[in-house]
PDB file of C-alpha atoms in Angstrom:
ATOM      1  CA  MET J 356     194.295 -75.184 129.816  1.00 38.00           C
ATOM      2  CA  LYS J 357     191.276 -76.802 128.182  1.00 44.00           C
ATOM      3  CA  ASN J 358     188.961 -78.843 130.356  1.00 46.00           C
ATOM      4  CA  LYS J 359     186.163 -81.116 129.356  1.00 56.00           C
ATOM      5  CA  HIS J 360     182.873 -79.608 130.372  1.00 68.00           C
ATOM      6  CA  LYS J 361     179.326 -80.887 130.684  1.00 81.00           C
ATOM      7  CA  LEU J 362     176.756 -78.235 129.871  1.00 85.00           C
ATOM      8  CA  ARG J 363     174.588 -77.263 132.834  1.00 91.00           C
ATOM      9  CA  VAL J 364     171.027 -76.246 131.967  1.00 93.00           C
ATOM     10  CA  ILE J 365     168.428 -75.110 134.506  1.00 93.00           C
ATOM     11  CA  PHE J 366     164.758 -74.368 133.871  1.00 92.00           C
ATOM     12  CA  ILE J 367     163.091 -71.926 136.264  1.00 90.00           C
ATOM     13  CA  SER J 368     159.342 -71.491 136.689  1.00 85.00           C
ATOM     14  CA  ALA J 369     157.167 -69.519 139.088  1.00 82.00           C
ATOM     15  CA  ASN J 370     154.409 -70.446 141.542  1.00 74.00           C
ATOM     16  CA  ASN J 371     155.121 -74.167 141.274  1.00 62.00           C
ATOM     17  CA  SER J 372     153.584 -74.206 137.795  1.00 66.00           C
ATOM     18  CA  MET J 373     155.293 -77.506 136.871  1.00 75.00           C
ATOM     19  CA  HIS J 374     156.660 -75.867 133.707  1.00 81.00           C
ATOM     20  CA  SER J 375     160.254 -76.275 134.863  1.00 85.00           C
ATOM     21  CA  GLN J 376     159.637 -79.859 135.917  1.00 83.00           C
ATOM     22  CA  VAL J 377     158.115 -80.779 132.565  1.00 83.00           C
ATOM     23  CA  ALA J 378     160.869 -78.977 130.623  1.00 87.00           C
ATOM     24  CA  ALA J 379     163.624 -80.695 132.607  1.00 88.00           C
ATOM     25  CA  ALA J 380     161.973 -84.093 132.171  1.00 84.00           C
ATOM     26  CA  LEU J 381     161.604 -83.555 128.407  1.00 86.00           C
ATOM     27  CA  LEU J 382     165.269 -82.576 128.045  1.00 89.00           C
ATOM     28  CA  ARG J 383     166.399 -85.567 130.122  1.00 85.00           C
ATOM     29  CA  LEU J 384     164.329 -87.764 127.833  1.00 83.00           C
ATOM     30  CA  LYS J 385     166.669 -86.798 124.971  1.00 80.00           C
ATOM     31  CA  ASN J 386     169.496 -88.686 126.750  1.00 75.00           C
ATOM     32  CA  ILE J 387     172.172 -86.093 125.914  1.00 78.00           C
ATOM     33  CA  ASP J 388     175.349 -87.310 127.623  1.00 80.00           C
ATOM     34  CA  ASN J 389     177.097 -83.942 127.825  1.00 82.00           C
ATOM     35  CA  ILE J 390     174.186 -82.022 129.405  1.00 88.00           C
ATOM     36  CA  ASP J 391     173.238 -81.945 133.084  1.00 92.00           C
ATOM     37  CA  VAL J 392     169.640 -80.804 133.606  1.00 91.00           C
ATOM     38  CA  PHE J 393     168.159 -79.037 136.633  1.00 92.00           C
ATOM     39  CA  ASN J 394     164.929 -77.257 137.480  1.00 89.00           C
ATOM     40  CA  ALA J 395     163.790 -74.883 140.178  1.00 89.00           C
ATOM     41  CA  ASP J 396     160.828 -72.748 141.159  1.00 85.00           C
ATOM     42  CA  ILE J 397     160.351 -69.292 142.632  1.00 85.00           C
ATOM     43  CA  GLY J 398     157.230 -67.677 144.042  1.00 70.00           C
ATOM     44  CA  ILE J 399     155.895 -64.453 142.508  1.00 57.00           C
ATOM     45  CA  SER J 400     152.179 -64.461 143.160  1.00 48.00           C
ATOM     46  CA  THR J 401     149.722 -67.097 144.231  1.00 41.00           C
ATOM     47  CA  ILE J 402     146.960 -68.109 141.823  1.00 39.00           C
ATOM     48  CA  PRO J 403     143.650 -68.529 143.678  1.00 38.00           C
ATOM     49  CA  SER J 404     142.893 -72.212 144.052  1.00 36.00           C
ATOM     50  CA  SER J 405     139.318 -71.533 142.954  1.00 36.00           C
ATOM     51  CA  GLU J 406     140.553 -70.894 139.400  1.00 36.00           C
ATOM     52  CA  PHE J 407     141.337 -74.537 138.746  1.00 34.00           C
ATOM     53  CA  ASP J 408     140.553 -78.051 139.822  1.00 38.00           C
ATOM     54  CA  CYS J 409     143.754 -79.594 141.242  1.00 38.00           C
ATOM     55  CA  LYS J 410     142.559 -83.177 140.780  1.00 41.00           C
ATOM     56  CA  GLU J 411     141.657 -82.635 137.132  1.00 43.00           C
ATOM     57  CA  ILE J 412     144.951 -80.884 136.451  1.00 42.00           C
ATOM     58  CA  GLU J 413     146.870 -83.734 138.050  1.00 55.00           C
ATOM     59  CA  SER J 414     144.927 -86.286 135.997  1.00 58.00           C
ATOM     60  CA  ASN J 415     145.507 -84.404 132.733  1.00 59.00           C
ATOM     61  CA  THR J 416     149.172 -83.836 133.509  1.00 61.00           C
ATOM     62  CA  LEU J 417     149.752 -87.516 134.204  1.00 63.00           C
ATOM     63  CA  GLN J 418     147.928 -88.508 131.017  1.00 65.00           C
ATOM     64  CA  VAL J 419     150.018 -86.223 128.806  1.00 65.00           C
ATOM     65  CA  MET J 420     153.221 -87.148 130.616  1.00 66.00           C
ATOM     66  CA  LYS J 421     152.557 -90.787 129.871  1.00 64.00           C
ATOM     67  CA  SER J 422     152.060 -90.046 126.163  1.00 63.00           C
ATOM     68  CA  PHE J 423     155.472 -88.291 126.121  1.00 62.00           C
ATOM     69  CA  GLY J 424     157.139 -91.205 127.907  1.00 65.00           C
ATOM     70  CA  LEU J 425     157.822 -89.271 131.119  1.00 65.00           C
ATOM     71  CA  GLU J 426     157.850 -90.764 134.614  1.00 61.00           C
ATOM     72  CA  SER J 427     155.852 -88.677 137.091  1.00 56.00           C
ATOM     73  CA  THR J 428     157.635 -90.210 140.065  1.00 51.00           C
ATOM     74  CA  LYS J 429     160.808 -88.303 139.156  1.00 55.00           C
ATOM     75  CA  PHE J 430     159.108 -84.903 139.294  1.00 60.00           C
ATOM     76  CA  ASN J 431     160.164 -82.475 142.016  1.00 66.00           C
ATOM     77  CA  SER J 432     160.419 -78.709 142.302  1.00 68.00           C
ATOM     78  CA  PRO J 433     163.292 -77.511 144.514  1.00 79.00           C
ATOM     79  CA  SER J 434     163.586 -73.868 145.527  1.00 83.00           C
ATOM     80  CA  ILE J 435     165.915 -71.605 143.552  1.00 85.00           C
ATOM     81  CA  THR J 436     167.912 -71.149 146.765  1.00 84.00           C
ATOM     82  CA  LYS J 437     169.215 -74.706 146.367  1.00 86.00           C
ATOM     83  CA  TYR J 438     171.376 -73.479 143.488  1.00 88.00           C
ATOM     84  CA  SER J 439     172.655 -70.330 145.176  1.00 85.00           C
ATOM     85  CA  GLU J 440     176.028 -69.169 143.800  1.00 85.00           C
ATOM     86  CA  GLN J 441     176.111 -71.995 141.248  1.00 90.00           C
ATOM     87  CA  HIS J 442     176.965 -71.351 137.599  1.00 91.00           C
ATOM     88  CA  PHE J 443     174.987 -72.660 134.611  1.00 91.00           C
ATOM     89  CA  ASP J 444     175.649 -72.521 130.904  1.00 88.00           C
ATOM     90  CA  TYR J 445     171.949 -71.892 130.242  1.00 89.00           C
ATOM     91  CA  VAL J 446     169.412 -70.437 132.619  1.00 90.00           C
ATOM     92  CA  ILE J 447     165.996 -70.691 130.967  1.00 90.00           C
ATOM     93  CA  LEU J 448     163.201 -68.661 132.564  1.00 88.00           C
ATOM     94  CA  LEU J 449     159.739 -70.033 131.822  1.00 86.00           C
ATOM     95  CA  ASN J 450     157.834 -66.921 132.849  1.00 79.00           C
ATOM     96  CA  LYS J 451     158.500 -63.378 131.603  1.00 77.00           C
ATOM     97  CA  ALA J 452     157.658 -62.035 135.060  1.00 79.00           C
ATOM     98  CA  ILE J 453     160.802 -63.606 136.536  1.00 82.00           C
ATOM     99  CA  THR J 454     163.498 -60.961 137.006  1.00 79.00           C
ATOM    100  CA  ALA J 455     167.221 -61.020 137.691  1.00 75.00           C
ATOM    101  CA  SER J 456     166.590 -60.311 141.376  1.00 79.00           C
ATOM    102  CA  ASP J 457     164.319 -63.382 141.569  1.00 83.00           C
ATOM    103  CA  ILE J 458     167.134 -65.757 140.653  1.00 83.00           C
ATOM    104  CA  GLY J 459     169.503 -64.174 143.164  1.00 77.00           C
ATOM    105  CA  ASN J 460     173.221 -64.838 142.765  1.00 80.00           C
ATOM    106  CA  LEU J 461     172.767 -67.754 140.375  1.00 84.00           C
ATOM    107  CA  SER J 462     174.960 -67.020 137.330  1.00 84.00           C
ATOM    108  CA  ALA J 463     174.656 -67.969 133.674  1.00 83.00           C
ATOM    109  CA  SER J 464     176.638 -67.859 130.449  1.00 82.00           C
ATOM    110  CA  GLN J 465     173.357 -67.585 128.533  1.00 83.00           C
ATOM    111  CA  GLN J 466     169.960 -66.555 129.878  1.00 84.00           C
ATOM    112  CA  LEU J 467     166.850 -67.263 127.812  1.00 86.00           C
ATOM    113  CA  VAL J 468     163.216 -66.343 128.456  1.00 83.00           C
ATOM    114  CA  TRP J 469     160.642 -68.826 127.181  1.00 81.00           C
ATOM    115  CA  HIS J 470     157.346 -67.375 128.306  1.00 70.00           C
ATOM    116  CA  ILE J 471     154.871 -70.249 128.338  1.00 69.00           C
ATOM    117  CA  SER J 472     151.188 -69.441 128.841  1.00 62.00           C
ATOM    118  CA  ASN J 473     149.899 -70.475 132.255  1.00 57.00           C
ATOM    119  CA  TYR J 474     147.795 -73.593 131.841  1.00 54.00           C
ATOM    120  CA  GLN J 475     146.797 -73.881 135.489  1.00 51.00           C
ATOM    121  CA  SER J 476     143.580 -71.944 134.998  1.00 49.00           C
ATOM    122  CA  LYS J 477     142.519 -74.424 132.312  1.00 50.00           C
ATOM    123  CA  THR J 478     141.427 -77.998 132.766  1.00 54.00           C
ATOM    124  CA  GLU J 479     141.045 -79.073 129.122  1.00 59.00           C
ATOM    125  CA  LEU J 480     143.393 -81.858 128.104  1.00 62.00           C
ATOM    126  CA  SER J 481     144.279 -79.916 124.934  1.00 66.00           C
ATOM    127  CA  SER J 482     145.846 -77.121 127.014  1.00 67.00           C
ATOM    128  CA  PHE J 483     148.208 -79.622 128.633  1.00 70.00           C
ATOM    129  CA  ILE J 484     149.118 -81.125 125.264  1.00 74.00           C
ATOM    130  CA  THR J 485     149.898 -77.609 124.019  1.00 76.00           C
ATOM    131  CA  LEU J 486     152.130 -76.988 127.034  1.00 75.00           C
ATOM    132  CA  PHE J 487     154.142 -80.157 126.430  1.00 78.00           C
ATOM    133  CA  GLU J 488     154.386 -79.527 122.679  1.00 78.00           C
ATOM    134  CA  GLN J 489     155.546 -75.919 123.192  1.00 80.00           C
ATOM    135  CA  LEU J 490     158.253 -76.950 125.600  1.00 84.00           C
ATOM    136  CA  ASN J 491     159.320 -79.936 123.512  1.00 82.00           C
ATOM    137  CA  SER J 492     159.522 -77.790 120.363  1.00 79.00           C
ATOM    138  CA  ARG J 493     161.671 -75.144 122.036  1.00 82.00           C
ATOM    139  CA  ILE J 494     163.945 -77.763 123.555  1.00 85.00           C
ATOM    140  CA  ASN J 495     164.406 -79.358 120.141  1.00 80.00           C
ATOM    141  CA  MET J 496     165.245 -75.924 118.700  1.00 76.00           C
ATOM    142  CA  LEU J 497     167.754 -75.320 121.485  1.00 79.00           C
ATOM    143  CA  LEU J 498     169.439 -78.674 120.873  1.00 80.00           C
ATOM    144  CA  LYS J 499     169.472 -78.189 117.121  1.00 71.00           C
ATOM    145  CA  CYS J 500     170.929 -74.699 117.362  1.00 66.00           C
ATOM    146  CA  ASN J 501     173.408 -75.763 120.006  1.00 65.00           C
ATOM    147  CA  GLU J 502     174.343 -79.162 118.588  1.00 63.00           C
ATOM    148  CA  LYS J 503     177.771 -78.130 117.402  1.00 53.00           C
ATOM    149  CA  SER J 504     178.321 -75.602 120.191  1.00 52.00           C
ATOM    150  CA  ALA J 505     177.668 -78.219 122.867  1.00 50.00           C
ATOM    151  CA  ALA J 506     180.180 -80.565 121.274  1.00 53.00           C
ATOM    152  CA  ILE J 507     182.746 -77.794 121.081  1.00 46.00           C
ATOM    153  CA  LEU J 508     182.276 -76.830 124.721  1.00 44.00           C
ATOM    154  CA  ALA J 509     182.454 -80.468 125.763  1.00 49.00           C
ATOM    155  CA  LYS J 510     185.889 -80.655 124.158  1.00 49.00           C
ATOM    156  CA  GLY J 511     186.974 -77.493 125.918  1.00 45.00           C
ATOM    157  CA  GLU J 512     187.222 -75.489 122.694  1.00 46.00           C
ATOM    158  CA  GLU J 513     186.013 -71.940 122.227  1.00 51.00           C
ATOM    159  CA  ILE J 514     182.945 -70.891 120.281  1.00 58.00           C
ATOM    160  CA  GLU J 515     183.569 -68.480 117.402  1.00 67.00           C
ATOM    161  CA  GLN J 516     183.588 -64.884 118.635  1.00 76.00           C
ATOM    162  CA  VAL J 517     181.499 -62.609 116.403  1.00 83.00           C
ATOM    163  CA  ASP J 518     181.211 -58.848 116.610  1.00 85.00           C
ATOM    164  CA  PRO J 519     177.460 -58.154 117.107  1.00 89.00           C
ATOM    165  CA  ILE J 520     177.664 -54.880 115.153  1.00 92.00           C
ATOM    166  CA  SER J 521     179.135 -56.683 112.130  1.00 89.00           C
ATOM    167  CA  PHE J 522     176.471 -59.368 112.452  1.00 92.00           C
ATOM    168  CA  TYR J 523     173.546 -56.944 112.461  1.00 93.00           C
ATOM    169  CA  LYS J 524     175.082 -54.871 109.652  1.00 92.00           C
ATOM    170  CA  CYS J 525     175.060 -58.026 107.530  1.00 91.00           C
ATOM    171  CA  LEU J 526     171.289 -58.251 107.969  1.00 92.00           C
ATOM    172  CA  THR J 527     170.734 -54.778 106.516  1.00 94.00           C
ATOM    173  CA  ASP J 528     171.556 -55.823 102.939  1.00 94.00           C
ATOM    174  CA  GLU J 529     168.843 -57.668 100.979  1.00 94.00           C
ATOM    175  CA  ILE J 530     171.203 -60.087  99.228  1.00 95.00           C
ATOM    176  CA  ARG J 531     173.015 -60.957 102.459  1.00 95.00           C
ATOM    177  CA  LEU J 532     169.801 -61.329 104.466  1.00 95.00           C
ATOM    178  CA  LYS J 533     168.218 -63.628 101.882  1.00 94.00           C
ATOM    179  CA  THR J 534     171.480 -65.566 101.569  1.00 94.00           C
ATOM    180  CA  ILE J 535     171.507 -66.219 105.326  1.00 94.00           C
ATOM    181  CA  ILE J 536     167.882 -67.382 105.285  1.00 91.00           C
ATOM    182  CA  LEU J 537     168.389 -69.614 102.239  1.00 91.00           C
ATOM    183  CA  THR J 538     171.574 -71.235 103.556  1.00 90.00           C
ATOM    184  CA  HIS J 539     169.875 -71.757 106.921  1.00 87.00           C
ATOM    185  CA  TYR J 540     166.985 -73.493 105.140  1.00 84.00           C
ATOM    186  CA  TYR J 541     169.008 -75.583 102.677  1.00 83.00           C
ATOM    187  CA  GLY J 542     172.117 -76.251 104.747  1.00 84.00           C
ATOM    188  CA  GLU J 543     174.571 -75.143 102.075  1.00 88.00           C
ATOM    189  CA  LEU J 544     174.485 -73.434  98.668  1.00 91.00           C
ATOM    190  CA  CYS J 545     177.006 -72.448  96.022  1.00 92.00           C
ATOM    191  CA  VAL J 546     177.298 -69.106  94.209  1.00 93.00           C
ATOM    192  CA  CYS J 547     175.331 -70.310  91.197  1.00 91.00           C
ATOM    193  CA  ASP J 548     172.516 -71.535  93.458  1.00 92.00           C
ATOM    194  CA  LEU J 549     172.233 -68.084  94.983  1.00 94.00           C
ATOM    195  CA  MET J 550     172.451 -66.271  91.650  1.00 93.00           C
ATOM    196  CA  TYR J 551     169.604 -68.389  90.309  1.00 93.00           C
ATOM    197  CA  ALA J 552     167.526 -68.125  93.473  1.00 93.00           C
ATOM    198  CA  LEU J 553     167.929 -64.351  93.811  1.00 93.00           C
ATOM    199  CA  GLN J 554     167.716 -63.717  90.059  1.00 93.00           C
ATOM    200  CA  GLU J 555     170.983 -61.821  90.305  1.00 91.00           C
ATOM    201  CA  GLU J 556     172.938 -61.780  87.041  1.00 90.00           C
ATOM    202  CA  SER J 557     176.134 -60.348  88.525  1.00 92.00           C
ATOM    203  CA  GLN J 558     178.303 -63.137  89.901  1.00 92.00           C
ATOM    204  CA  PRO J 559     180.863 -60.659  91.356  1.00 93.00           C
ATOM    205  CA  LYS J 560     178.064 -58.902  93.285  1.00 95.00           C
ATOM    206  CA  VAL J 561     176.893 -62.152  94.893  1.00 94.00           C
ATOM    207  CA  SER J 562     180.500 -63.203  95.594  1.00 94.00           C
ATOM    208  CA  ARG J 563     181.273 -59.850  97.254  1.00 95.00           C
ATOM    209  CA  ASN J 564     178.332 -60.277  99.616  1.00 95.00           C
ATOM    210  CA  LEU J 565     179.352 -63.861 100.368  1.00 95.00           C
ATOM    211  CA  ALA J 566     182.850 -62.593 101.160  1.00 95.00           C
ATOM    212  CA  VAL J 567     181.377 -60.096 103.639  1.00 95.00           C
ATOM    213  CA  LEU J 568     179.384 -62.862 105.353  1.00 95.00           C
ATOM    214  CA  LYS J 569     182.459 -65.097 105.503  1.00 94.00           C
ATOM    215  CA  LYS J 570     184.671 -62.295 106.839  1.00 93.00           C
ATOM    216  CA  SER J 571     182.059 -61.620 109.539  1.00 92.00           C
ATOM    217  CA  LYS J 572     182.264 -65.364 110.394  1.00 92.00           C
ATOM    218  CA  ILE J 573     178.536 -65.821 109.768  1.00 93.00           C
ATOM    219  CA  LEU J 574     179.140 -68.211 106.866  1.00 94.00           C
ATOM    220  CA  SER J 575     181.791 -70.871 106.476  1.00 92.00           C
ATOM    221  CA  THR J 576     182.827 -72.714 103.308  1.00 93.00           C
ATOM    222  CA  ARG J 577     183.357 -76.248 102.114  1.00 89.00           C
ATOM    223  CA  LYS J 578     185.182 -77.008  98.885  1.00 89.00           C
ATOM    224  CA  GLN J 579     184.295 -79.967  96.699  1.00 84.00           C
ATOM    225  CA  GLY J 580     186.231 -80.144  93.457  1.00 84.00           C
ATOM    226  CA  GLN J 581     185.681 -76.842  91.650  1.00 85.00           C
ATOM    227  CA  TRP J 582     182.654 -75.985  93.775  1.00 86.00           C
ATOM    228  CA  VAL J 583     182.669 -73.858  96.917  1.00 91.00           C
ATOM    229  CA  PHE J 584     179.637 -74.327  99.157  1.00 93.00           C
ATOM    230  CA  TYR J 585     178.540 -71.806 101.777  1.00 94.00           C
ATOM    231  CA  ARG J 586     176.759 -72.661 105.015  1.00 91.00           C
ATOM    232  CA  VAL J 587     175.891 -70.999 108.312  1.00 90.00           C
ATOM    233  CA  ASN J 588     178.985 -71.239 110.500  1.00 89.00           C
ATOM    234  CA  GLU J 589     178.435 -74.140 112.901  1.00 82.00           C
ATOM    235  CA  GLN J 590     180.652 -72.507 115.522  1.00 81.00           C
ATOM    236  CA  LEU J 591     178.514 -69.393 115.896  1.00 84.00           C
ATOM    237  CA  PRO J 592     177.355 -68.599 119.438  1.00 81.00           C
ATOM    238  CA  LEU J 593     173.861 -69.719 120.325  1.00 73.00           C
ATOM    239  CA  TRP J 594     172.376 -66.229 120.407  1.00 80.00           C
ATOM    240  CA  ILE J 595     173.318 -65.618 116.754  1.00 87.00           C
ATOM    241  CA  LYS J 596     172.039 -69.038 115.695  1.00 84.00           C
ATOM    242  CA  SER J 597     168.785 -68.249 117.485  1.00 81.00           C
ATOM    243  CA  VAL J 598     168.460 -64.877 115.713  1.00 88.00           C
ATOM    244  CA  ILE J 599     169.089 -66.534 112.343  1.00 88.00           C
ATOM    245  CA  ALA J 600     166.609 -69.336 113.064  1.00 83.00           C
ATOM    246  CA  LYS J 601     163.887 -66.937 114.232  1.00 82.00           C
ATOM    247  CA  THR J 602     164.510 -64.543 111.336  1.00 87.00           C
ATOM    248  CA  ALA J 603     164.219 -67.385 108.840  1.00 84.00           C
ATOM    249  CA  GLU J 604     161.185 -68.931 110.530  1.00 79.00           C
ATOM    250  CA  ASN J 605     159.224 -65.676 110.609  1.00 82.00           C
ATOM    251  CA  ASN J 606     160.242 -64.219 107.243  1.00 85.00           C
ATOM    252  CA  MET J 607     159.874 -67.069 104.764  1.00 82.00           C
ATOM    253  CA  THR J 608     157.663 -64.840 102.604  1.00 86.00           C
ATOM    254  CA  GLN J 609     160.802 -62.830 101.834  1.00 87.00           C
ATOM    255  CA  VAL J 610     162.382 -65.808 100.077  1.00 87.00           C
ATOM    256  CA  ILE J 611     159.404 -67.888  98.910  1.00 89.00           C
ATOM    257  CA  LYS J 612     160.056 -67.091  95.225  1.00 90.00           C
ATOM    258  CA  SER J 613     163.754 -67.827  95.693  1.00 91.00           C
ATOM    259  CA  LEU J 614     162.894 -71.170  97.271  1.00 87.00           C
ATOM    260  CA  GLN J 615     160.610 -72.029  94.356  1.00 87.00           C
ATOM    261  CA  ARG J 616     163.360 -71.185  91.872  1.00 89.00           C
ATOM    262  CA  LEU J 617     165.843 -73.322  93.802  1.00 85.00           C
ATOM    263  CA  GLU J 618     163.446 -76.251  93.826  1.00 82.00           C
ATOM    264  CA  GLU J 619     163.026 -75.937  90.050  1.00 82.00           C
ATOM    265  CA  MET J 620     166.791 -75.693  89.588  1.00 79.00           C
ATOM    266  CA  LYS J 621     167.562 -78.731  91.740  1.00 66.00           C
ATOM    267  CA  GLN J 622     165.046 -80.808  89.795  1.00 59.00           C
ATOM    268  CA  GLU J 623     166.919 -80.236  86.543  1.00 54.00           C
ATOM    269  CA  PRO J 624     168.663 -83.376  85.198  1.00 47.00           C
ATOM    270  CA  ASN J 625     172.065 -81.669  85.047  1.00 47.00           C
ATOM    271  CA  LYS J 626     172.538 -79.040  87.698  1.00 47.00           C
ATOM    272  CA  ASN J 627     176.052 -78.246  86.487  1.00 47.00           C
ATOM    273  CA  ASN J 628     174.625 -76.833  83.252  1.00 43.00           C
ATOM    274  CA  ALA J 629     172.459 -74.448  85.249  1.00 43.00           C
ATOM    275  CA  CYS J 630     175.490 -73.293  87.246  1.00 51.00           C
ATOM    276  CA  GLN J 631     177.621 -72.353  84.262  1.00 46.00           C
TER     277      GLN J 631
END
């Protein structure tokens, strides 16, 4: 039986660092109807109070919060014990020092670690702006990667199951790896786009690699007239989307020439001529 489901996301920080409070407030600010947001804090070690000025930190925090449109009155930091034995779709740890034993019997479908540098020893306003921007950027990435997945879960449907070995094998071939990065960047591409971008004269070779990616469920297709367009499968699980996004983000030098060729191709008056 399929049940409608609201995604439950909890941010967990350590030593009352306010990271989880800020992250939860930023996600709530997005007004996503099918996501319930929580935050909690655990204690690992106490930072000596002499390392920072509490009043200045509070002033800077409030100033940056205001610029992000957040209400400080809604901030609170409950103990992790409040959520004992509860299940969450995403448990996001905001300190790499937090371990599985620290979160007790709280369970998760997905557990992510976003290690955010501790700003409490700094009083410069810029450090607080950096904190908010880092959290906001990662939250936006999470929502973008999970946009389709969240909608699917909300309808009670299953996310595409992908064999991790098949997925990583696909990354070992140059044509397939570059194809994944290029389709991630552009949204969708056809065979002729990829041939031109990769400077590959053999259409069957490109098609064979596209078939492998489609069989592995990494790419899906959309047909428009005589054209078949390939895109990253929107129903992939979040962890695979995250790997693809990070791989693309950190390896753009691998495809910079391909991107330049695609830009040149797409600027041509008649793209169909270039595809024949």
